[in-house]
Amino acid sequence: MRAPRLLGMAAVVPLLAAGLMPATTAVADTAETAAPVQLLELTTSTGEATEVAEAGLEETTSAGTSGGTGVAPGLNERLATVARAASAGGVDPEADALLLTEPLEVDDFLVAGFTWTGADELPDGLDVYLRVRENGVWSEWYLNEASGAGRDDSVGVAGTEEFVTGGADAVQASVIGDAADLPADLQLALIPGQPVGEEVLEPENLDSVDAEPTAVATPEEAEDNLTSGLTAPTDVVTQAADDAAPQEGEPEPTEAATATTESAAASTGTSGGTSISPNLPAALAAATTAGSLPVPVITRAEWGANSSYMTWTPSYVTADHVIVHHTAGTNSYTSSQSASIVNGIYYYHAVTLGWGDIGYNFLVDKYGQVFEGRYGSTSAAAGKMVVGGHAYGANTGTMGISMMGTYTSVSPSSTQLTNVGKMAGWFLKRAGVTSATGSSNFTFKSTEKYKAGQTISLPVISGHRDVGYTTCPGDVGYSKLGQIRSTAQSQINAMGGSSNTKASNSRQIHLNNGWSGTASVVFYYGASTSTILAGDWNGDGVDTTARRDGTLFGFRNSNTSGDSLRTFAYGRAGDEVLVGDWDGNGTDTLAVRRGSTFYFKNSMNAGSADKVVVYGRAGDQVLVGDWNGDGKDTLAVRRGATYHIKNSITSGSADRVVVYGRTGDEAIVGDWDGNGTDTLGVVR
């Protein structure tokens, strides 16, 4: 059984006071304002129905016992709908309901999901349905099945798949089944695009609204290409990709012209014709195309991931299978809403379900926009992937990619399928897989379908239903796996193998893993004018290289020749660059120094600085190290033979001042005795 959720259910959970404020450095949708997650409680901690959960039954009962006298036209229509459903042997979420809320007016939300405690799955025969009102129109009723997802270590609570809307302002929930099977703490979470805190919707504060009867969404084959009905994304006009937006005490940028030209160049590449969502900051949109990625990928920083919600430490493992998913919902979202929807899914997975991060490695909307999901997914080394939470018991060794929308009765768009296939092919090629249409052995952790340690021959591109008892990625979505595999194979064929042949005007890098006079690894990376940096960019314990070209940075997660995994702009051409693990999460990132001001970044992405501090003097020499062994790198400044050491990324006085060596010495930093703390050395 998964651990119960510990987040309190007070009227408003003060996440804001706890410092969980959405990152101001990358706003997912400028039209979105921060709002609390709304919680609709349907059962108590003992599994008893709440007042809210039974309020809709009274209306249905009164309609059914009216004898046809004095019944409003709307109720006559409702009764007719019930009769049609009964004659067809179907289910009516109102007439057959064990629990039924009224149609309730709520604040706008983009993502919804049911959660409960006491069991990982809902009992057989107990089903939950949901319908929502978008733009004044009520949707069909949708069956919300248990997600079959979650962390392999069972951290978190049970819940349904995330239900995606195009912006809903009313909702109605139904539960069908036996009262004895009702789970404890069943609730419905309604998540806005910029969630902050949580608010329980009390019965006395709820308003019911009129709702016409609607049918239950049922599977049926749809036309192959639905792109004609989609609003085309709008191209972004690239602006200056300079350093952090000015923060308190920070001077205005002055070198925008150079950054504009270089950032625009960095954004070109194999785009696949996909535009970046127009709601993304233009300075960030320019940095989404990595040299080796087959399509632009909108990074976590770009869609506005709040790093405070990310509590799940990344773990990288060998991976050579792809699991394809869909979400659930109405499919009525616009391209400009996609980033906010991803943000809502992130909150649902990380906080509501208690996983500590989004479960998917990547998400692709119906417009073909690709979003980075789980932290570290784009920066994983070739042949590896950060373990996600997309398929319980089958997360380890797979990449999970989700098509945003419900594809039970309609088809994913051709652009969506193409970019899912390209991302799958990119991943498989780097894992050494030569056939996207083949199968290979896969060993499960533990699922309802397969025992822990059981090994089967699994298609290298599979649907979620292949590894668990779920209908995901929908009947129509599953039927499109052949098309995805075909595109993935084309991508594999199009990608050249890694080569250590010298590229034109590139730098030759010689690495030595021992103390012999011969290099252990030789490869080519960067231009002859590039500055080469080193760091552990993905937290796998292996340092690899990065290149700096003016304001542009690129990096790789393997010590081999090739293009940068991703290119982004940060800082100014004249800044001094520092490398360190500033937040102690096991990955190195960058900081730039301008005089005595330091701009720290906790991810290898463009955007504003995560922290800005003033320390020392403009003429000081700067050293980086973990001076107190807490796992976080901080600064020291050297002035002659005096060192001013700081144990936190803050302004203010030094925590320690030491005099060591001579003014003319060259200072070096290292953990010389292996005790976990860095100290000084000097070279004469």
Steps between C-alpha positions, in 0.01 A plus 500: 500500500626842415569742780212733593523858395619728777388835356242647736141564394451835668284755320811641336830317519762773536744381236573862424621557853719193471683656210323303227437803282496435125827593337491854368774422253282322245128564492303227328216727393505873553119499512499258794496630854602300806203325660446220752426141406134430579422176685154341490474238775275206408563254786630531853803333653274202582354474151165663575342721235516874558212744465648634178526150351129425551349839419437411136311182586206698635441666164522170314262331745244776480516487122450126495199499738310789348261273311527725199307781665648847517845388391709770335591447132865457596410214734282337235803505273713356780252215551503431128880481509482252788248289312717492188804399704307223674360361175849493353638319801723796584575687820350834593722687749198682643227236513739223611698712744593390848646846555415803289594860558290780369633683195725742687641835398869526591799717423669435167720190485699314233574161659289277724552166671348270763709369790430264789675307776500140618562321171700552183205423273125553518304179570359318197159641418564840655535767233541877517372733230557867435359766271596865475366823354722681251394825334144447621469148355494181706724217386412134477543287810848347513596187688811574708699183552778444751817624339710185525785744547716604792848455635648151505581549869126557571547849646178702472125442501271333250313697237351512154665622184519875475192644326593787266258780411511805279410720796193383696289698747248238614518132584285200594625170640334160521594172668333175394528179699444348843507718812709236677778560246530874547863592577602733779590862427364500147537852368511690175785748447446789257834654403552838330790588273692677778416306819587644840360335814183296537142584597233253610164588343254505789131418428373837619726681256406300190256618233317257273431583136270371228636214294345337196529121480799369309599154381785281616812515285536163326779355285451519125750526215554852375651651188876471481592868477330756722748782450256695283297577809794626702609857545849529357770613745634849451869547426698685764701810415837436660613768739827552681605194697701697751566422861256513787214745485605787727440416861532722800843660496587362156611730218306502173647284220704697251610244239167391354596540135764229504280264699213544255706391202664206675180379661316501171778291350484258789129446452536375144541131440285199435174652606265264326284799419380536857448846638560587861193587702435875470446534873867422574740786564671573169846507657447142615333372186821557307683244710271200460666325206795287597748401235430128543129512580276427200241767585493807725440405863346752738701465819377502857629853547309610192164355604546633852575200723512603865820342630358495854254226399786281367596281797575177312876459454578398139632148444650407162491142375564311179185521288403369155118492490237769441154497661234713327218655703211740470347719767122529534261786441313697239773571239372857469812686616680761290869511418550794734353300791731201462784627719257582782340156464843337534551712812168371635596139427831566676317617813258206486783248480750672729273632776148356474622143439814557706755376244727802527516566123309451178488134401544525122841555344343696215155625402378587148191712446261469205684781323826305511665710770737284708547573870771370730340318791699322771802698617809396305322336206665714232843483661517122551807336350465285189357161593362625830184671621395652829251268671148642479159413640303443181444122523506346848746211511630575150660840550853368540651446157242692299429847367139607552348739248141619530268632231302779664132419451260206501546268205237239572256618234702752297840484340810691603594757237753404236744761634463360850564145381797610291673677787432214741665273244796731451563527874472122534744446214746752644496325836526148355785590264702638789427178691647293218164366378498451123139385450205701630264227382668219691485364854757432769507362852363719777498421872223642718523633853143399586162574343152354523572333167856375557687380807815664631799363311290356218664545158304506175570590138346847479469717188758777531214745442199386703176643630432537870242221475778261395658523846195548724122463525392829346342621176777760456590638242138457386367265235572734211829616649611139540408425139745772393806336656591358162519851357711613797737206452535577130591863572741389772671266256543783250653711777740220594605464137550874464725535805868435441700300749740660748833575341831621628592640161606862519230740394593816315667756728426298819705460817671172585454397864733248671377351830710285731335264749833405655852633544661366185633719224234381254146637480220255584242678284544729200211675329403820321257757633447871459651751260862610508385819673280324758580505871472144634345442843459178700229385739252225585203644313259208554595369844626160383834546674697548177639839405458595136568811296315818415590776258465874530479725195435855614160489668415153369560177691470142379568175683525125452445217747756268345867549425461437128502710186171651391266793526385657824206331667348843548611857428382796704590861565595637841681807624721734300805433288731672749377315809726264692347149505500273807390136527361340816219306664333805653186329635652167608288284269798316354515685169733781400368819345633845416541836663630818343692774678476865409724706725398405852153376397439129442204355306435134591301257285375164632425347159673483164240721337455859391302742712539713806748425775366288785702704749694825482754594770766764549824377657858623515656757269525523124875430504488191723589154372200267539524135609218243511478214749291314757673651803277345769411161349126565465497398133457855372771697326551859610752778448826619643681814390875543516667831571876452502566219747168551681196284419144602590289183507118490481292190587176615338392669179424829672639848523664621816812437700723196458439202727873442526810704418835324471850603399687237301806497275644798319354767277672359192378143549248335268201381705327166438197336665437133580386241753852380572416252778164372375299620798240679289625855548709705262805690620781705348828419340762725344741444215840672494 
